[in-house]
PDB file of C-alpha atoms (C1' of nucleotides) in Angstrom:
ATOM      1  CA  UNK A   1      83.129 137.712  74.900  1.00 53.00           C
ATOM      2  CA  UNK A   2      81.439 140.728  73.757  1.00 55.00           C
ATOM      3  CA  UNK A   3      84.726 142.435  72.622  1.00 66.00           C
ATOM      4  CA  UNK A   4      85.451 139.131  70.481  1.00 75.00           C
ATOM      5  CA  UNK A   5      85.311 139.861  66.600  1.00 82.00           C
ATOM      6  CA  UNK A   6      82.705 138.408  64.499  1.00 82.00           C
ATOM      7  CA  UNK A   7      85.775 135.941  63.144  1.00 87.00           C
ATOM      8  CA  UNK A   8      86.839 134.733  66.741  1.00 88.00           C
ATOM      9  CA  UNK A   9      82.891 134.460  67.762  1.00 89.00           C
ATOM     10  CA  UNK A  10      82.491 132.044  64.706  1.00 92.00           C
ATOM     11  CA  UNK A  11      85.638 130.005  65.664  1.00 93.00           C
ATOM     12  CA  UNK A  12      84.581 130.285  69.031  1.00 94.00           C
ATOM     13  CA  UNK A  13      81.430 128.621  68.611  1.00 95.00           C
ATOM     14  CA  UNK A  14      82.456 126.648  65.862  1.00 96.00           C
ATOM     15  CA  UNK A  15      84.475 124.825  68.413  1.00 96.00           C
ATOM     16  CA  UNK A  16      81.868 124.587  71.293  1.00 97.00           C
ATOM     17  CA  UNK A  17      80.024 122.804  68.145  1.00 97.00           C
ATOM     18  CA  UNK A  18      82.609 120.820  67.338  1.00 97.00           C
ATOM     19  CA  UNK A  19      83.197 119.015  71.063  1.00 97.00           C
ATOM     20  CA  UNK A  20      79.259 118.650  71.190  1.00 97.00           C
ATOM     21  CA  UNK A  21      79.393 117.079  68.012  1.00 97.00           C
ATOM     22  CA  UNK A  22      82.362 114.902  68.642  1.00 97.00           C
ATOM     23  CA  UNK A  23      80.316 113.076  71.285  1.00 96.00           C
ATOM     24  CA  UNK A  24      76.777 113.483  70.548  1.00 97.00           C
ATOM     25  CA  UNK A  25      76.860 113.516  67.005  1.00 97.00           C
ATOM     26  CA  UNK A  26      73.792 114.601  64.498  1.00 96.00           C
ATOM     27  CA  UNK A  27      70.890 114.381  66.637  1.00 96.00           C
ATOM     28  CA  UNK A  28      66.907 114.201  65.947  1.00 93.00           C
ATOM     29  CA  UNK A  29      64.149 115.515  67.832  1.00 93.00           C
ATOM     30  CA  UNK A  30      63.505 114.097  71.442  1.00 94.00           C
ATOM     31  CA  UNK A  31      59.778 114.864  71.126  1.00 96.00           C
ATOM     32  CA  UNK A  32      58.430 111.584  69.233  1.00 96.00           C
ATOM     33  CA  UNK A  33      56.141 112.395  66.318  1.00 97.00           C
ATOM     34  CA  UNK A  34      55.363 111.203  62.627  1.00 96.00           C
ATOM     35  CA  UNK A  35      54.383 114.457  61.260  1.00 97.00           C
ATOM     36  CA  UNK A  36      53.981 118.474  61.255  1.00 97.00           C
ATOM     37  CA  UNK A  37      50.494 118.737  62.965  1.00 98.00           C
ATOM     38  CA  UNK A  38      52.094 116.123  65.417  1.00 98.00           C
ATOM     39  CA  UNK A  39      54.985 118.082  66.247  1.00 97.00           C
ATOM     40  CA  UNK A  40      53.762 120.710  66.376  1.00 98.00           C
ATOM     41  CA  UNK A  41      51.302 119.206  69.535  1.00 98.00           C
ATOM     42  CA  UNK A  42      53.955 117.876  70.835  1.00 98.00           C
ATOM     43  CA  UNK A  43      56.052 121.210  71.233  1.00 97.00           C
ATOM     44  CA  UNK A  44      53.212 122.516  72.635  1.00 98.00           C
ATOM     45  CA  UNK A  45      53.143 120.167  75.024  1.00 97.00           C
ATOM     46  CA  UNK A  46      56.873 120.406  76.185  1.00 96.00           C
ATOM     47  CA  UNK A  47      56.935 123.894  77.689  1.00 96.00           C
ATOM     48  CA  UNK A  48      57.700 123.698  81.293  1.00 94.00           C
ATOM     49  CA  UNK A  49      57.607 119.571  81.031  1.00 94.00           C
ATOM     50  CA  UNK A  50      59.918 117.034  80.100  1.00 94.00           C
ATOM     51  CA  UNK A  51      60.452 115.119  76.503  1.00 93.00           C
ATOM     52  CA  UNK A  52      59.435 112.019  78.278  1.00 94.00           C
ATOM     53  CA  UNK A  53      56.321 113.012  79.766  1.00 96.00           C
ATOM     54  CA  UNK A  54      55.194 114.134  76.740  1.00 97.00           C
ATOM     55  CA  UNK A  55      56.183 111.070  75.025  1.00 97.00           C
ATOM     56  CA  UNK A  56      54.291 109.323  77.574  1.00 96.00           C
ATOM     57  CA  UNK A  57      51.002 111.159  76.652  1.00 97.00           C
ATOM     58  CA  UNK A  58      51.298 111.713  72.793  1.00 97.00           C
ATOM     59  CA  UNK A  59      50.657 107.922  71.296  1.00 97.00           C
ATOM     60  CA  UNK A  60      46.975 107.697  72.934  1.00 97.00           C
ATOM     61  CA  UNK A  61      46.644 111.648  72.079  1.00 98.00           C
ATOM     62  CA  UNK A  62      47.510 111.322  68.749  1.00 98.00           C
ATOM     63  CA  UNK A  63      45.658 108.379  68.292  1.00 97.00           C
ATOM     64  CA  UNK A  64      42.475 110.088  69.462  1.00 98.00           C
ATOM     65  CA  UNK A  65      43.197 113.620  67.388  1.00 98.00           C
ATOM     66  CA  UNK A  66      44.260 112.630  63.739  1.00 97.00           C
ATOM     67  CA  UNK A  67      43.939 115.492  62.455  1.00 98.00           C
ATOM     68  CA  UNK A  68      44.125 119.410  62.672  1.00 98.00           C
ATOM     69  CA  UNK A  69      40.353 118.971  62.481  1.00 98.00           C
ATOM     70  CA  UNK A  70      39.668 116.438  65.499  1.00 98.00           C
ATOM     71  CA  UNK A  71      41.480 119.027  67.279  1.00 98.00           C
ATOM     72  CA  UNK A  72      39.795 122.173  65.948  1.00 97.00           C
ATOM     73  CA  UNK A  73      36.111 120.542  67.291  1.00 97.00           C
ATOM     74  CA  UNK A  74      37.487 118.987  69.823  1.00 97.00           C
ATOM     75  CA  UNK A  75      36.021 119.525  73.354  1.00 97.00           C
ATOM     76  CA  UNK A  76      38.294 121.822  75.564  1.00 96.00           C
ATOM     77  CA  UNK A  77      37.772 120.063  78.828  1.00 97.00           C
ATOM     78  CA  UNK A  78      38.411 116.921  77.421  1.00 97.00           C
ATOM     79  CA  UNK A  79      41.301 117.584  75.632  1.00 98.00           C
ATOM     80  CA  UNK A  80      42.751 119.044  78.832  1.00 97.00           C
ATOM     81  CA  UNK A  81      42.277 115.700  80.533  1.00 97.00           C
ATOM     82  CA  UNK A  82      43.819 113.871  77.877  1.00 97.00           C
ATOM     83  CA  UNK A  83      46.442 116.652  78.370  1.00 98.00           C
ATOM     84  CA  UNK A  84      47.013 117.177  81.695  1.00 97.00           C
ATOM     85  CA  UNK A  85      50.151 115.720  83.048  1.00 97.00           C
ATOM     86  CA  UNK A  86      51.835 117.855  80.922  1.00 97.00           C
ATOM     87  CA  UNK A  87      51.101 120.853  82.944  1.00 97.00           C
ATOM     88  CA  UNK A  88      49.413 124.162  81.706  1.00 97.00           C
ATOM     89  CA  UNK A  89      46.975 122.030  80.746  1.00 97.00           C
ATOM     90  CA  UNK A  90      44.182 124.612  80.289  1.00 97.00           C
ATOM     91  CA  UNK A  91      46.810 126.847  78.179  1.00 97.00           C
ATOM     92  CA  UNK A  92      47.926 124.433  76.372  1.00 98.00           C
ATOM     93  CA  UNK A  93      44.684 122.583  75.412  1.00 98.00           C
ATOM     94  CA  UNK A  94      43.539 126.519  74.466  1.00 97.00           C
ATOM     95  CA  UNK A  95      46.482 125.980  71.774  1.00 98.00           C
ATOM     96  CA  UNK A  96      45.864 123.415  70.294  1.00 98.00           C
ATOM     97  CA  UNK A  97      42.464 123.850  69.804  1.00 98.00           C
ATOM     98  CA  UNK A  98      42.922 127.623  68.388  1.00 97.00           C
ATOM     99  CA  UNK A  99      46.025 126.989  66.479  1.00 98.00           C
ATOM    100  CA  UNK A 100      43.921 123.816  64.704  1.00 98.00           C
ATOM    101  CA  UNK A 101      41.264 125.873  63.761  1.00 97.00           C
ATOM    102  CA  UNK A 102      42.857 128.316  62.078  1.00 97.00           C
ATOM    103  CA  UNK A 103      45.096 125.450  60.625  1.00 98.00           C
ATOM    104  CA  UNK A 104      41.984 123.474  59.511  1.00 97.00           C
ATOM    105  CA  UNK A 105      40.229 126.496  58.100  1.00 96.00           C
ATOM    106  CA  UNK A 106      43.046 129.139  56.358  1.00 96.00           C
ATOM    107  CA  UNK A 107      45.589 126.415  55.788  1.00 97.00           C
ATOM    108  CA  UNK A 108      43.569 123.478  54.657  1.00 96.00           C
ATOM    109  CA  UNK A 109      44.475 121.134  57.714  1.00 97.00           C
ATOM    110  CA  UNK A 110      47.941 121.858  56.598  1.00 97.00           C
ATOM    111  CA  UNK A 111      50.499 123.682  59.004  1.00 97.00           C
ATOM    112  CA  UNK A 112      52.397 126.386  57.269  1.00 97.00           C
ATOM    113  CA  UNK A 113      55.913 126.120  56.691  1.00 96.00           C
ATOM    114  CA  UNK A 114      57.232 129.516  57.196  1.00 96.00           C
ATOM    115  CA  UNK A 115      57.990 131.267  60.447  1.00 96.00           C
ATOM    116  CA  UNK A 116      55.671 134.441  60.075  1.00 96.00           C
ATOM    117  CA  UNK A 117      52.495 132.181  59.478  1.00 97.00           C
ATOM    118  CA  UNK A 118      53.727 129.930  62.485  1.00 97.00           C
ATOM    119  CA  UNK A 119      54.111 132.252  65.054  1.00 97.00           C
ATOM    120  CA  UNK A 120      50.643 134.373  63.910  1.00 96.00           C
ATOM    121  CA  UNK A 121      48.990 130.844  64.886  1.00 97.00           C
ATOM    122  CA  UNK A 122      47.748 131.258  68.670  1.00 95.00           C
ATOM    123  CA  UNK A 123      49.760 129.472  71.075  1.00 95.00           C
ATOM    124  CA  UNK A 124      52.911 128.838  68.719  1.00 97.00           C
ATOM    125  CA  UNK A 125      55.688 131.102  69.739  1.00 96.00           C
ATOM    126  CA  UNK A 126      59.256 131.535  68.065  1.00 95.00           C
ATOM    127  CA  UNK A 127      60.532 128.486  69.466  1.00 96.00           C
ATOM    128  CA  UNK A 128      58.015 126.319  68.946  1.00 97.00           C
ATOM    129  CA  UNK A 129      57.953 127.756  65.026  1.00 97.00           C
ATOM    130  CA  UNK A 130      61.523 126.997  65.038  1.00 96.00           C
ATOM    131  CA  UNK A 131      61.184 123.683  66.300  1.00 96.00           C
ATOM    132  CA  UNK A 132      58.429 122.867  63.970  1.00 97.00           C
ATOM    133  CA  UNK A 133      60.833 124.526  61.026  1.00 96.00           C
ATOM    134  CA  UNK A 134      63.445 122.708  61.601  1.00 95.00           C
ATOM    135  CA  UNK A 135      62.595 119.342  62.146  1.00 95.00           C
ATOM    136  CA  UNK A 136      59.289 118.962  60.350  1.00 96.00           C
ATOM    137  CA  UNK A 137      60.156 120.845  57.542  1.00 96.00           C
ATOM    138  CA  UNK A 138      64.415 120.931  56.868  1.00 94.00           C
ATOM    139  CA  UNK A 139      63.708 124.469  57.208  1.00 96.00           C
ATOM    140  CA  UNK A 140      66.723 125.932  58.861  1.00 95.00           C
ATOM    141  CA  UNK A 141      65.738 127.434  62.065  1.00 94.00           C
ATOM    142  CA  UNK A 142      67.958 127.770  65.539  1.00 96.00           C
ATOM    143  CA  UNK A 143      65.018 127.132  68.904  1.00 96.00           C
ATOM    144  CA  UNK A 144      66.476 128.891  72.155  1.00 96.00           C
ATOM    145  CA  UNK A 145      64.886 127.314  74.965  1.00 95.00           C
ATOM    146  CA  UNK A 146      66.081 126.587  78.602  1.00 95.00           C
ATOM    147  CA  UNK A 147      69.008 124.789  78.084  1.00 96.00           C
ATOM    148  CA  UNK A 148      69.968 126.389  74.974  1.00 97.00           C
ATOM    149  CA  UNK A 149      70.014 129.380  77.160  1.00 96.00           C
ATOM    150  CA  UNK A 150      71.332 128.194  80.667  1.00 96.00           C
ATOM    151  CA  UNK A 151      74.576 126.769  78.261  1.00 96.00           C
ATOM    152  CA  UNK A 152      74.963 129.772  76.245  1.00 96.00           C
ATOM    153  CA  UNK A 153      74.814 132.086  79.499  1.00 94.00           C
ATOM    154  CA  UNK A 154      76.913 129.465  81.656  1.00 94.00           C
ATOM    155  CA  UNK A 155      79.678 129.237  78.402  1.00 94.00           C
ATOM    156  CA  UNK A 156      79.859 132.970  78.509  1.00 92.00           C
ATOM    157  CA  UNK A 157      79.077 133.379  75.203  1.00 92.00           C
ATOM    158  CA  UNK A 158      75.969 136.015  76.105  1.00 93.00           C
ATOM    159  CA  UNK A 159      74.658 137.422  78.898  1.00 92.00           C
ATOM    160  CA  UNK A 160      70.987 137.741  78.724  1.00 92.00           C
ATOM    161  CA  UNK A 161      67.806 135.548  78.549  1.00 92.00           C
ATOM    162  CA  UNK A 162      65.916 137.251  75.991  1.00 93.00           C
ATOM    163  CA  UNK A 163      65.500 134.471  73.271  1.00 93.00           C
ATOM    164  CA  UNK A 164      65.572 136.703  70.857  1.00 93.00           C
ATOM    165  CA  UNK A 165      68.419 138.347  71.088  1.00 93.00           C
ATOM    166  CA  UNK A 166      70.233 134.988  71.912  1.00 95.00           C
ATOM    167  CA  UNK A 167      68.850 133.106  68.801  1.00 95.00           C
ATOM    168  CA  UNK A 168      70.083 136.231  66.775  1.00 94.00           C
ATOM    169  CA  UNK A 169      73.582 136.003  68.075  1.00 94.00           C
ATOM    170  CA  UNK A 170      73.905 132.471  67.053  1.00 95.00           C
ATOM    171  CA  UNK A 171      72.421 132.560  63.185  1.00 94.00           C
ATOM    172  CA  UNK A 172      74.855 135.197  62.701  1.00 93.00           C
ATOM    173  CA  UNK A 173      78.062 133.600  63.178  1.00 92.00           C
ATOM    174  CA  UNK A 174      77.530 130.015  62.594  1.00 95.00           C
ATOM    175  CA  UNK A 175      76.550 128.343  59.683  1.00 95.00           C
ATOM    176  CA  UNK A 176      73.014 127.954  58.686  1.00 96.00           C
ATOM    177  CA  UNK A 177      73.184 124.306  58.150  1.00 96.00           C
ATOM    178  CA  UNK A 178      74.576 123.574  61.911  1.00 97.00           C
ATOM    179  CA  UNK A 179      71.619 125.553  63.281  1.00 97.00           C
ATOM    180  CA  UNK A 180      68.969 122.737  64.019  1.00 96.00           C
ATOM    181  CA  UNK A 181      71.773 120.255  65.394  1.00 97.00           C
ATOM    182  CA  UNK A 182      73.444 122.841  67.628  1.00 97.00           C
ATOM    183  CA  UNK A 183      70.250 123.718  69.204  1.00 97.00           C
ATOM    184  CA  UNK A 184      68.992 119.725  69.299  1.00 97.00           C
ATOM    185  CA  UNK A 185      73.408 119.753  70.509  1.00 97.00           C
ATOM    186  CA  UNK A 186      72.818 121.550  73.550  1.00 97.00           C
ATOM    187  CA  UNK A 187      69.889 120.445  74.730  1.00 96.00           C
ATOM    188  CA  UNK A 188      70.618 116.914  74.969  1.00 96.00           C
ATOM    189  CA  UNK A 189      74.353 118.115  76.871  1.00 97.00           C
ATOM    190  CA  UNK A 190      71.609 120.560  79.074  1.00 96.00           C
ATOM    191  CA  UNK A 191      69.736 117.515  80.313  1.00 95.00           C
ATOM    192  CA  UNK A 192      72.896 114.745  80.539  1.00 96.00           C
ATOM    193  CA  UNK A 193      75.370 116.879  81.352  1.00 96.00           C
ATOM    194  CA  UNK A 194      75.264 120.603  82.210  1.00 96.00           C
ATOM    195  CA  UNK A 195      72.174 120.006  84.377  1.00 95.00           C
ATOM    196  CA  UNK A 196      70.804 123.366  85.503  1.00 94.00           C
ATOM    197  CA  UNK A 197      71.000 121.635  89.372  1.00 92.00           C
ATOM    198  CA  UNK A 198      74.376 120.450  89.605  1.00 92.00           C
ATOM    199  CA  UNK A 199      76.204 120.762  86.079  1.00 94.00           C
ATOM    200  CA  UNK A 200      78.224 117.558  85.683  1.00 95.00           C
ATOM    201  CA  UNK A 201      81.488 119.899  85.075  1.00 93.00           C
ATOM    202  CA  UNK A 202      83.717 117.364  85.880  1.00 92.00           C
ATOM    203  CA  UNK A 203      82.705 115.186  83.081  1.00 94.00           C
ATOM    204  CA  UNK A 204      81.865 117.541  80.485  1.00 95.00           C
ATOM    205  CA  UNK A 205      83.761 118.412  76.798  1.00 96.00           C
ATOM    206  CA  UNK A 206      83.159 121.803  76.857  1.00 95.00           C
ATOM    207  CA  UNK A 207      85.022 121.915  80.622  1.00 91.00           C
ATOM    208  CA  UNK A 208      87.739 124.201  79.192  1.00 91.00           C
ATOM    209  CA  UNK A 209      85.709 126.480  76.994  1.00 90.00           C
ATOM    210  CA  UNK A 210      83.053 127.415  79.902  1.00 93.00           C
ATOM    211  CA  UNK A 211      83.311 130.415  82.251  1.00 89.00           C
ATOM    212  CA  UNK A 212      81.369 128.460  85.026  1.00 88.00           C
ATOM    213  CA  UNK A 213      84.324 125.569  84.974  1.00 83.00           C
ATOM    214  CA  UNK A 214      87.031 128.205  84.853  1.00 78.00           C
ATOM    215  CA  UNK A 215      85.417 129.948  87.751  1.00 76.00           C
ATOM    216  CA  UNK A 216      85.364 127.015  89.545  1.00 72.00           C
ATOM    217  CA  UNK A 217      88.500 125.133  89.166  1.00 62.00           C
ATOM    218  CA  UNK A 218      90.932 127.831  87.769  1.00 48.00           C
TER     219      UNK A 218
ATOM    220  C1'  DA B   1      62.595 124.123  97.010  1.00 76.65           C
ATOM    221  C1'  DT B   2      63.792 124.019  92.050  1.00 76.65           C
ATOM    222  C1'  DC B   3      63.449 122.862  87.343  1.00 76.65           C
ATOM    223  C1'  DC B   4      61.360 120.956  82.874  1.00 76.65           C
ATOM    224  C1'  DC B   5      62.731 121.865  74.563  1.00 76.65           C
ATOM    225  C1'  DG B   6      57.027 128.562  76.616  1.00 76.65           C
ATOM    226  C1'  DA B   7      53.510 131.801  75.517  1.00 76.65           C
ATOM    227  C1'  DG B   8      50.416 135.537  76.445  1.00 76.65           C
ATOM    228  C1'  DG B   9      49.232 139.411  78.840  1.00 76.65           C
ATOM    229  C1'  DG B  10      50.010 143.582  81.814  1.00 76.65           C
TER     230       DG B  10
ATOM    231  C1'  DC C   1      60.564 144.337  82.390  1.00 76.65           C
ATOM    232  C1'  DC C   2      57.111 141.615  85.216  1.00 76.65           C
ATOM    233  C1'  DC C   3      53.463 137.990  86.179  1.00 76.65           C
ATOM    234  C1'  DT C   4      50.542 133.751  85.532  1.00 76.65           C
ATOM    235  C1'  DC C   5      49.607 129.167  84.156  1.00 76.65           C
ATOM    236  C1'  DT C   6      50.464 123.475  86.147  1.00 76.65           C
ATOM    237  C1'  DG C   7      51.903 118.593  87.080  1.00 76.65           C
ATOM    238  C1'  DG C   8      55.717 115.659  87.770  1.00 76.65           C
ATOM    239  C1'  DA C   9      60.500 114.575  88.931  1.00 76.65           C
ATOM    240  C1'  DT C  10      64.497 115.234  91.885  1.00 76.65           C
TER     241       DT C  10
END
DNA sequence: ATCCCGAGGG
DNA sequence: CCCTCTGGAT
């Protein structure tokens, strides 16, 4: 895949998009939220847990914590009970708090919409910036996180785990405006279908495009 | 035992 | 590059 030309990787991946598309469609966030600062708690929440357990936790949450401020004088141990099925919960309740603080004093309660301030905001990483980007703010953005990268690995498309390097090989060959959907894309195919346990080859679109199916069946 | 929409620190 | 942080689901 490496040898490919920057033409054949955008067709390439054009097409995984395409057979993603064809049966998931345009997608929205999993992680239910009716704003920024909510999202951005949410996100937070996600990292080593799944959509629905956060879901499960965030109405009461964000309830309790209205605002950048409730969370920025919040009590730490407290917020890591309200917190703590999640996992990390001492982490993550140390991220919310500090990222709110410096939200609710240099940004006016207000989360930035840009990824330099994002990531400078403790806790908030370059996927959770790019999730917050991209479906809080339309700002186009592509998040690599464990799916994205067991798919993108398991397709053949790159061979490494470093986010970076794999969010850097997508922007550049596919077009900006499929970069939030093909992330949200193959995700949702990561949890239904290409489970990282026992990938669902069998039943899967991209079963001719992926080096794992050809290895397998071929 | 392994994995889940990670981030910070060494 | 490595390690740690954590509960819940399978």
């Amino acid at each position: 895949m490496k040898k490919l030309s920057k033409k054949k990787r955008h067709e390439f991946l054009d097409a995984i998009y395409d057979l993603l598309f064809s049966q998931y469609g345009k997608l929205s966030c999993s992680l239910d939220h009716s704003n920024p600062l909510e999202l951005m708690v949410a996100t937070i929440l996600s990292a080593q847990c799944t959509d629905a357990r956060v879901n499960k936790i965030t109405p009461a949450l964000f309830k309790k914590y209205p605002t950048a401020h409730d969370y920025a004088i919040a009590n730490q141990e407290e917020l890591e009970d309200d917190i703590r099925s999640a996992g990390f919960f001492r982490n993550k309740a140390k991220s919310i708090i500090g990222a709110c603080q410096v939200i609710d004093q240099s940004y006016g309660g207000e989360l930035p919409n840009n990824l330099t301030d994002l990531v400078k905001l403790p806790g908030i990483g370059r996927k959770t910036a790019n999730v917050i980007l991209g479906d809080a703010f339309d700002v186009p953005g592509f998040p690599v996180d464990t799916h994205v990268t067991r798919l993108l690995n398991l397709i053949g498309l790159v061979k490494t785990d470093n986010a970076v390097k794999i969010e850097q090989f997508v922007i550049e060959v596919v077009d900006e405006a499929r970069w939030v959907n093909f992330s949200h894309l193959l995700i949702n195919h990561g949890r239904l279908v290409c489970v990282a346990r026992k990938p669902k080859c069998e039943q899967c679109v991209l079963n001719k495009k992926c080096e794992l199916n050809l290895k397998n069946n071929c």
